[in-house]
Short mmCIF file of C-alpha atoms in Angstrom, two decimals:
data_model
loop_
_atom_site.label_atom_id
_atom_site.label_comp_id
_atom_site.label_asym_id
_atom_site.label_seq_id
_atom_site.Cartn_x
_atom_site.Cartn_y
_atom_site.Cartn_z
CA MET A 1 -20.78 -4.79 12.46
CA SER A 2 -22.24 -8.09 11.34
CA ARG A 3 -21.12 -9.79 8.15
CA ASP A 4 -23.30 -12.86 8.66
CA ALA A 5 -26.42 -11.87 6.82
CA GLY A 6 -26.87 -10.52 3.33
CA PRO A 7 -29.56 -10.03 0.72
CA SER A 8 -31.36 -12.91 -0.88
CA LEU A 9 -29.38 -14.35 -3.76
CA THR A 10 -32.49 -14.95 -5.82
CA THR A 11 -31.72 -11.84 -7.88
CA LEU A 12 -28.17 -12.96 -8.67
CA PRO A 13 -27.19 -14.93 -11.79
CA SER A 14 -27.83 -18.64 -11.75
CA VAL A 15 -25.26 -21.37 -12.15
CA THR A 16 -25.90 -24.60 -14.02
CA SER A 17 -23.97 -27.88 -14.34
CA VAL A 18 -21.33 -26.94 -11.76
CA THR A 19 -18.63 -29.39 -10.73
CA PRO A 20 -16.79 -27.41 -8.05
CA VAL A 21 -13.04 -27.81 -7.58
CA THR A 22 -10.98 -25.75 -5.15
CA SER A 23 -8.00 -24.46 -7.08
CA ILE A 24 -6.04 -21.40 -8.10
CA ARG A 25 -6.63 -20.35 -11.70
CA THR A 26 -3.31 -19.47 -13.33
CA VAL A 27 -2.71 -18.49 -16.94
CA LEU A 28 -1.48 -22.05 -17.60
CA GLY A 29 -4.48 -23.67 -15.96
CA ASP A 30 -5.83 -24.50 -12.53
CA ILE A 31 -3.42 -25.70 -9.83
CA SER A 32 -3.79 -26.98 -6.30
CA PRO A 33 -3.36 -24.22 -3.71
CA VAL A 34 -0.52 -26.19 -2.12
CA ASP A 35 1.47 -25.77 -5.34
CA LEU A 36 1.40 -21.96 -5.39
CA GLY A 37 4.69 -21.40 -3.53
CA ILE A 38 6.25 -18.09 -2.49
CA CYS A 39 3.81 -15.51 -3.85
CA ASP A 40 3.90 -11.81 -4.63
CA ALA A 41 0.21 -11.27 -3.92
CA HIS A 42 -0.17 -7.95 -5.78
CA ASP A 43 1.99 -6.83 -8.68
CA HIS A 44 1.97 -5.86 -12.35
CA LEU A 45 3.90 -7.21 -15.31
CA PHE A 46 2.03 -4.98 -17.74
CA LEU A 47 0.11 -1.77 -17.05
CA ARG A 48 -0.99 1.22 -19.10
CA SER A 49 -2.93 4.27 -17.92
CA PRO A 50 -3.36 7.90 -18.96
CA GLN A 51 -2.64 8.65 -15.31
CA LEU A 52 0.95 7.38 -15.78
CA PRO A 53 2.11 8.93 -19.06
CA GLY A 54 5.50 7.74 -20.24
CA GLN A 55 5.75 5.08 -17.52
CA GLU A 56 3.86 2.25 -19.21
CA LEU A 57 4.74 -1.34 -18.38
CA ASP A 58 4.52 -2.63 -21.93
CA ASP A 59 7.94 -4.17 -22.62
CA THR A 60 7.63 -7.95 -22.87
CA GLU A 61 11.36 -8.57 -22.53
CA ALA A 62 11.54 -6.36 -19.44
CA ALA A 63 8.63 -8.33 -17.95
CA ALA A 64 10.49 -11.58 -18.67
CA ALA A 65 13.65 -10.23 -17.03
CA GLU A 66 11.67 -9.09 -14.01
CA LEU A 67 10.16 -12.56 -13.60
CA ASP A 68 13.61 -14.12 -13.89
CA ALA A 69 14.91 -11.79 -11.18
CA PHE A 70 11.95 -12.61 -8.95
CA ARG A 71 12.50 -16.33 -9.49
CA ALA A 72 16.21 -15.98 -8.66
CA ALA A 73 15.23 -14.30 -5.38
CA GLY A 74 13.10 -17.30 -4.46
CA GLY A 75 9.72 -16.27 -5.89
CA ALA A 76 7.33 -18.81 -7.37
CA ALA A 77 4.07 -16.97 -8.12
CA VAL A 78 2.75 -13.51 -8.99
CA ILE A 79 -0.82 -12.26 -8.84
CA GLN A 80 -1.09 -9.63 -11.60
CA TRP A 81 -3.85 -7.20 -10.60
CA THR A 82 -3.98 -5.38 -13.96
CA PRO A 83 -7.69 -5.28 -14.93
CA TYR A 84 -9.59 -4.90 -18.20
CA GLY A 85 -8.46 -2.21 -20.64
CA MET A 86 -5.15 -1.34 -18.95
CA GLY A 87 -2.69 -3.16 -21.18
CA ARG A 88 -2.66 -6.60 -19.56
CA ARG A 89 -0.96 -8.21 -22.60
CA ALA A 90 -2.81 -11.40 -21.64
CA VAL A 91 -1.66 -13.25 -24.74
CA GLU A 92 1.94 -12.94 -23.53
CA LEU A 93 1.34 -14.26 -20.02
CA PRO A 94 1.31 -18.03 -20.67
CA ARG A 95 4.67 -17.89 -22.49
CA LEU A 96 6.19 -15.76 -19.74
CA ALA A 97 4.93 -18.20 -17.10
CA ARG A 98 6.34 -21.21 -18.96
CA GLU A 99 9.72 -19.67 -19.67
CA SER A 100 10.24 -18.18 -16.20
CA GLY A 101 8.78 -21.02 -14.16
CA VAL A 102 6.76 -18.43 -12.20
CA ARG A 103 3.05 -19.10 -11.83
CA ILE A 104 0.99 -16.10 -12.96
CA VAL A 105 -2.60 -15.30 -12.02
CA ALA A 106 -4.26 -12.71 -14.28
CA ALA A 107 -7.11 -10.38 -13.34
CA THR A 108 -10.37 -9.29 -14.81
CA GLY A 109 -12.16 -6.27 -13.39
CA LEU A 110 -12.23 -2.51 -13.86
CA HIS A 111 -10.23 0.28 -12.24
CA GLN A 112 -11.34 3.83 -11.39
CA ALA A 113 -13.01 5.74 -14.22
CA ALA A 114 -10.01 8.09 -14.57
CA HIS A 115 -7.97 5.26 -16.09
CA TYR A 116 -10.26 4.86 -19.13
CA ALA A 117 -11.52 6.75 -22.12
CA ALA A 118 -15.22 7.56 -21.91
CA GLU A 119 -16.05 5.36 -24.89
CA VAL A 120 -14.44 2.33 -23.24
CA LEU A 121 -16.56 2.75 -20.13
CA ALA A 122 -19.70 3.26 -22.20
CA ARG A 123 -19.01 0.02 -24.08
CA VAL A 124 -18.52 -2.24 -21.04
CA ARG A 125 -20.81 -0.81 -18.37
CA ALA A 126 -24.03 -2.37 -19.69
CA ASP A 127 -22.93 -5.92 -18.90
CA LEU A 128 -19.88 -5.60 -16.70
CA ALA A 129 -20.63 -8.72 -14.68
CA GLY A 130 -20.95 -10.70 -17.90
CA LEU A 131 -17.55 -9.46 -19.04
CA PHE A 132 -15.96 -10.47 -15.73
CA VAL A 133 -17.53 -13.93 -15.79
CA ALA A 134 -16.49 -14.50 -19.41
CA GLU A 135 -12.87 -13.60 -18.65
CA LEU A 136 -12.84 -15.85 -15.59
CA THR A 137 -14.42 -18.86 -17.28
CA GLU A 138 -13.81 -18.59 -21.05
CA GLY A 139 -10.69 -16.49 -21.44
CA ILE A 140 -9.53 -12.89 -21.67
CA GLY A 141 -10.61 -11.44 -25.00
CA GLY A 142 -12.40 -14.69 -25.76
CA THR A 143 -9.22 -16.57 -26.68
CA GLY A 144 -6.63 -15.69 -24.04
CA PRO A 145 -5.89 -17.34 -20.70
CA ARG A 146 -8.58 -17.27 -18.05
CA ALA A 147 -8.42 -14.65 -15.31
CA GLY A 148 -8.08 -15.94 -11.75
CA MET A 149 -9.36 -12.98 -9.73
CA ILE A 150 -11.40 -9.77 -10.02
CA LYS A 151 -9.85 -6.34 -9.40
CA VAL A 152 -11.97 -3.24 -8.76
CA ALA A 153 -11.32 0.07 -7.02
CA GLY A 154 -12.69 2.42 -4.42
CA GLY A 155 -12.21 6.16 -4.13
CA PHE A 156 -10.50 8.38 -1.58
CA HIS A 157 -12.38 7.82 1.70
CA GLY A 158 -15.50 6.65 -0.09
CA LEU A 159 -17.27 4.96 -2.98
CA ASP A 160 -18.51 6.99 -5.92
CA ARG A 161 -21.14 5.82 -8.40
CA HIS A 162 -18.54 4.19 -10.65
CA ALA A 163 -17.04 2.27 -7.72
CA ARG A 164 -20.43 1.04 -6.55
CA HIS A 165 -21.30 -0.08 -10.08
CA THR A 166 -18.07 -1.99 -10.62
CA MET A 167 -18.19 -3.58 -7.15
CA THR A 168 -21.77 -4.67 -7.71
CA ALA A 169 -20.69 -6.32 -10.97
CA ALA A 170 -17.74 -7.92 -9.19
CA ALA A 171 -20.07 -9.32 -6.52
CA GLU A 172 -22.34 -10.81 -9.20
CA ALA A 173 -19.34 -12.38 -10.92
CA HIS A 174 -18.07 -13.72 -7.61
CA HIS A 175 -21.39 -15.39 -6.85
CA VAL A 176 -21.27 -17.16 -10.20
CA THR A 177 -17.59 -18.16 -10.22
CA GLY A 178 -16.30 -18.06 -6.64
CA ALA A 179 -13.42 -15.76 -7.65
CA ALA A 180 -11.75 -13.57 -5.06
CA ILE A 181 -12.24 -9.80 -5.37
CA GLY A 182 -9.18 -7.57 -4.92
CA ILE A 183 -9.80 -3.93 -4.06
CA HIS A 184 -7.59 -0.97 -4.89
CA LEU A 185 -8.10 1.27 -1.85
CA GLU A 186 -7.16 4.81 -2.84
CA LEU A 187 -4.24 5.70 -0.54
CA GLY A 188 -5.39 2.84 1.67
CA THR A 189 -8.70 4.48 2.62
CA GLY A 190 -12.32 3.35 2.60
CA ALA A 191 -11.80 -0.27 3.67
CA MET A 192 -14.89 -0.45 5.86
CA ASP A 193 -17.06 1.21 3.20
CA VAL A 194 -15.98 -1.53 0.80
CA LEU A 195 -16.86 -4.26 3.29
CA ASP A 196 -20.22 -2.63 4.02
CA LEU A 197 -21.08 -2.77 0.32
CA LEU A 198 -19.59 -6.07 -0.75
CA CYS A 199 -20.25 -8.13 2.34
CA ASP A 200 -23.28 -6.59 4.05
CA GLU A 201 -25.25 -5.44 1.00
CA LEU A 202 -24.07 -7.84 -1.71
CA ALA A 203 -23.44 -11.01 0.35
CA VAL A 204 -19.83 -11.61 -0.69
CA PRO A 205 -18.13 -13.68 2.03
CA PRO A 206 -15.46 -11.53 3.68
CA ASP A 207 -12.77 -14.12 3.06
CA ARG A 208 -13.31 -13.61 -0.69
CA VAL A 209 -12.27 -9.94 -0.38
CA VAL A 210 -8.65 -8.74 -0.56
CA LEU A 211 -8.17 -5.14 0.55
CA GLY A 212 -5.15 -3.60 -1.19
CA HIS A 213 -2.79 -0.78 -0.23
CA LEU A 214 -3.53 -0.80 3.52
CA ASN A 215 0.11 0.07 4.13
CA ARG A 216 -0.61 3.53 2.69
CA SER A 217 -2.97 4.31 5.56
CA PRO A 218 -1.36 2.79 8.67
CA ASP A 219 -4.48 2.93 10.85
CA PRO A 220 -4.28 -0.02 13.27
CA THR A 221 -7.95 0.26 14.19
CA VAL A 222 -9.11 -0.08 10.59
CA HIS A 223 -6.64 -2.90 10.01
CA ARG A 224 -7.97 -4.81 12.99
CA LEU A 225 -11.63 -4.21 12.13
CA ALA A 226 -11.10 -5.41 8.57
CA ALA A 227 -9.24 -8.51 9.76
CA GLU A 228 -11.90 -9.25 12.38
CA ALA A 229 -14.52 -9.03 9.64
CA GLY A 230 -12.64 -11.82 7.85
CA ALA A 231 -11.14 -9.99 4.86
CA TYR A 232 -7.58 -10.41 3.64
CA LEU A 233 -5.32 -7.38 4.09
CA ALA A 234 -2.74 -6.73 1.35
CA PHE A 235 0.26 -4.64 2.30
CA ASP A 236 1.91 -3.84 -1.01
CA GLY A 237 4.25 -1.36 -2.62
CA PRO A 238 7.30 -1.66 -0.34
CA SER A 239 10.18 0.82 -0.68
CA ARG A 240 7.91 3.75 -1.49
CA ALA A 241 9.21 6.42 0.85
CA HIS A 242 6.27 8.74 0.18
CA HIS A 243 3.89 6.16 1.67
CA ALA A 244 4.03 4.70 5.17
CA THR A 245 5.49 1.44 3.89
CA ASP A 246 8.74 -0.17 5.00
CA TRP A 247 9.37 1.66 8.24
CA ARG A 248 5.82 1.34 9.57
CA LEU A 249 4.98 -2.11 8.28
CA PRO A 250 6.67 -4.27 10.95
CA ASP A 251 4.67 -2.54 13.67
CA ALA A 252 1.41 -2.84 11.72
CA LEU A 253 1.90 -6.54 11.04
CA THR A 254 3.04 -7.23 14.60
CA ALA A 255 -0.15 -5.63 15.92
CA LEU A 256 -2.29 -7.75 13.60
CA THR A 257 -0.42 -10.90 14.51
CA GLU A 258 -0.67 -10.28 18.24
CA ALA A 259 -4.42 -9.79 17.80
CA GLY A 260 -4.61 -13.23 16.17
CA HIS A 261 -4.86 -12.14 12.54
CA GLY A 262 -1.57 -13.32 11.04
CA ASP A 263 -3.56 -15.53 8.68
CA ARG A 264 -5.21 -12.46 7.08
CA ILE A 265 -1.98 -10.77 5.89
CA LEU A 266 -0.76 -10.68 2.27
CA LEU A 267 2.39 -9.05 0.85
CA GLY A 268 2.99 -7.66 -2.63
CA GLY A 269 5.26 -5.37 -4.61
CA ASP A 270 2.77 -3.42 -6.78
CA THR A 271 5.22 -2.36 -9.48
CA THR A 272 3.30 0.24 -11.50
CA THR A 273 5.89 2.17 -13.52
CA ALA A 274 8.76 1.27 -15.84
CA ASP A 275 11.25 3.09 -13.60
CA ALA A 276 10.20 0.91 -10.65
CA ARG A 277 11.26 -2.34 -12.34
CA SER A 278 14.38 -3.90 -10.87
CA VAL A 279 15.79 -4.31 -14.38
CA ASN A 280 15.58 -0.52 -14.74
CA GLY A 281 17.26 0.20 -11.41
CA GLY A 282 14.14 0.29 -9.23
CA PRO A 283 13.10 -2.08 -6.43
CA GLY A 284 10.81 -4.20 -8.61
CA MET A 285 9.50 -7.63 -7.78
CA PRO A 286 12.69 -9.03 -6.18
CA TYR A 287 12.67 -6.33 -3.48
CA LEU A 288 9.82 -8.07 -1.67
CA LEU A 289 12.02 -11.10 -1.00
CA ARG A 290 15.55 -9.64 -1.06
CA ARG A 291 14.99 -6.67 1.25
CA HIS A 292 11.49 -6.74 2.67
CA ARG A 293 11.31 -10.35 3.80
CA PRO A 294 14.41 -10.24 6.07
CA ARG A 295 13.17 -7.01 7.62
CA LEU A 296 9.82 -8.58 8.49
CA GLU A 297 11.42 -11.79 9.75
CA LEU A 298 13.17 -9.77 12.46
CA ALA A 299 9.78 -8.62 13.74
CA LEU A 300 7.56 -11.63 13.04
CA GLY A 301 9.88 -14.62 12.78
CA GLU A 302 10.78 -16.70 9.74
CA ASP A 303 7.95 -19.21 10.08
CA LEU A 304 5.17 -16.62 10.12
CA VAL A 305 6.62 -14.63 7.23
CA THR A 306 6.88 -17.83 5.19
CA ARG A 307 3.21 -18.60 5.90
CA ILE A 308 2.26 -15.05 4.92
CA LEU A 309 4.05 -15.53 1.58
CA THR A 310 2.69 -19.03 0.90
CA ALA A 311 -0.31 -20.32 2.87
CA ASN A 312 -2.14 -16.99 3.06
CA PRO A 313 -2.22 -16.21 -0.70
CA ALA A 314 -2.96 -19.87 -1.42
CA ARG A 315 -6.17 -19.52 0.63
CA ALA A 316 -6.98 -15.99 -0.53
CA PHE A 317 -6.90 -16.69 -4.28
CA ALA A 318 -8.16 -20.27 -4.33
CA ALA A 319 -11.77 -20.71 -5.38
CA THR A 320 -14.34 -23.43 -5.70
CA TRP A 321 -14.87 -22.53 -9.31
CA GLY A 322 -18.35 -22.50 -10.73
CA ALA A 323 -19.99 -21.03 -13.83
CA ALA A 324 -20.34 -23.68 -16.47
CA ALA A 325 -22.99 -21.31 -17.84
CA TRP A 326 -23.78 -17.63 -17.45
CA GLY A 327 -26.92 -15.80 -18.48
CA GLY A 328 -25.17 -12.54 -19.36
CA ALA A 329 -22.82 -11.84 -22.21
CA GLY A 330 -19.54 -10.01 -22.35
CA ASP A 331 -19.02 -7.31 -24.95
CA GLY A 332 -16.96 -9.64 -27.10
CA THR A 333 -14.10 -7.18 -27.50
CA PRO A 334 -10.44 -7.84 -26.71
CA GLY A 335 -9.72 -7.10 -23.07
CA GLY A 336 -5.97 -6.56 -22.99
#
């Protein structure tokens, strides 16, 4: 399947007065990709959803302790994939980054419809791309730190109307800003449907797409096809025994590496509940480095695992940032 051609960009938003700089956009400002360091490429410091009642990540002190534990394990950066309207606590992120010494990248975007009240979706859908661009270029909620990536979601083995709408908005925002688009794949499924839409129909370069949760569907053929297309493959959520995670991951990553795609692999923790935090007795963010990294080094070697944790996310989340101006307008409401 070809990813070389796409639709004309004449219908996409225009950019004016752009001075492009390749950098990673953290909550404390843009940094050179070489300064990112050991990175958890998909995790959550804060998260709230009606789908996870009673398990909200909303404790600022617990988030600070988790970052400290991650730093003590050797971590230097976290990409927080929490999107619009799911309790990002964006105003807290700069302080947490300063005090912990961990670089934090925040997300804009929108999750599956089930995570939102109907009135929230009604309010943002009319100009979703404008909202994304505003959060990437002006700040979350208009005054908070700028987001550094876009997170949207597919469905189980397919893309419903909501997914297609949010991914279309994400593509528009990408074309204006250059931001990477991270995809929640429901139970790891639908990767090629996502690439068909984003890359073939909407002209997003494949190397601007990060496919999340591929460990949950350990299909080596899909993994290889997605890597050959040029997308990044995020294997996140280690230690979850009800998914094919730890025990299948070395084989999956070995197969990708032997096929020449070691530079497409990303690793993350994807902490989504309070009980999963290390400070509450769960694996949390440190598990990726304390337990998972040594396991993978036995299969892949120390040098490759280090590159997967450093060079790969540095490329995946760096952007040649544009969008000094945007023709749309966000809804102007707080986006925490």
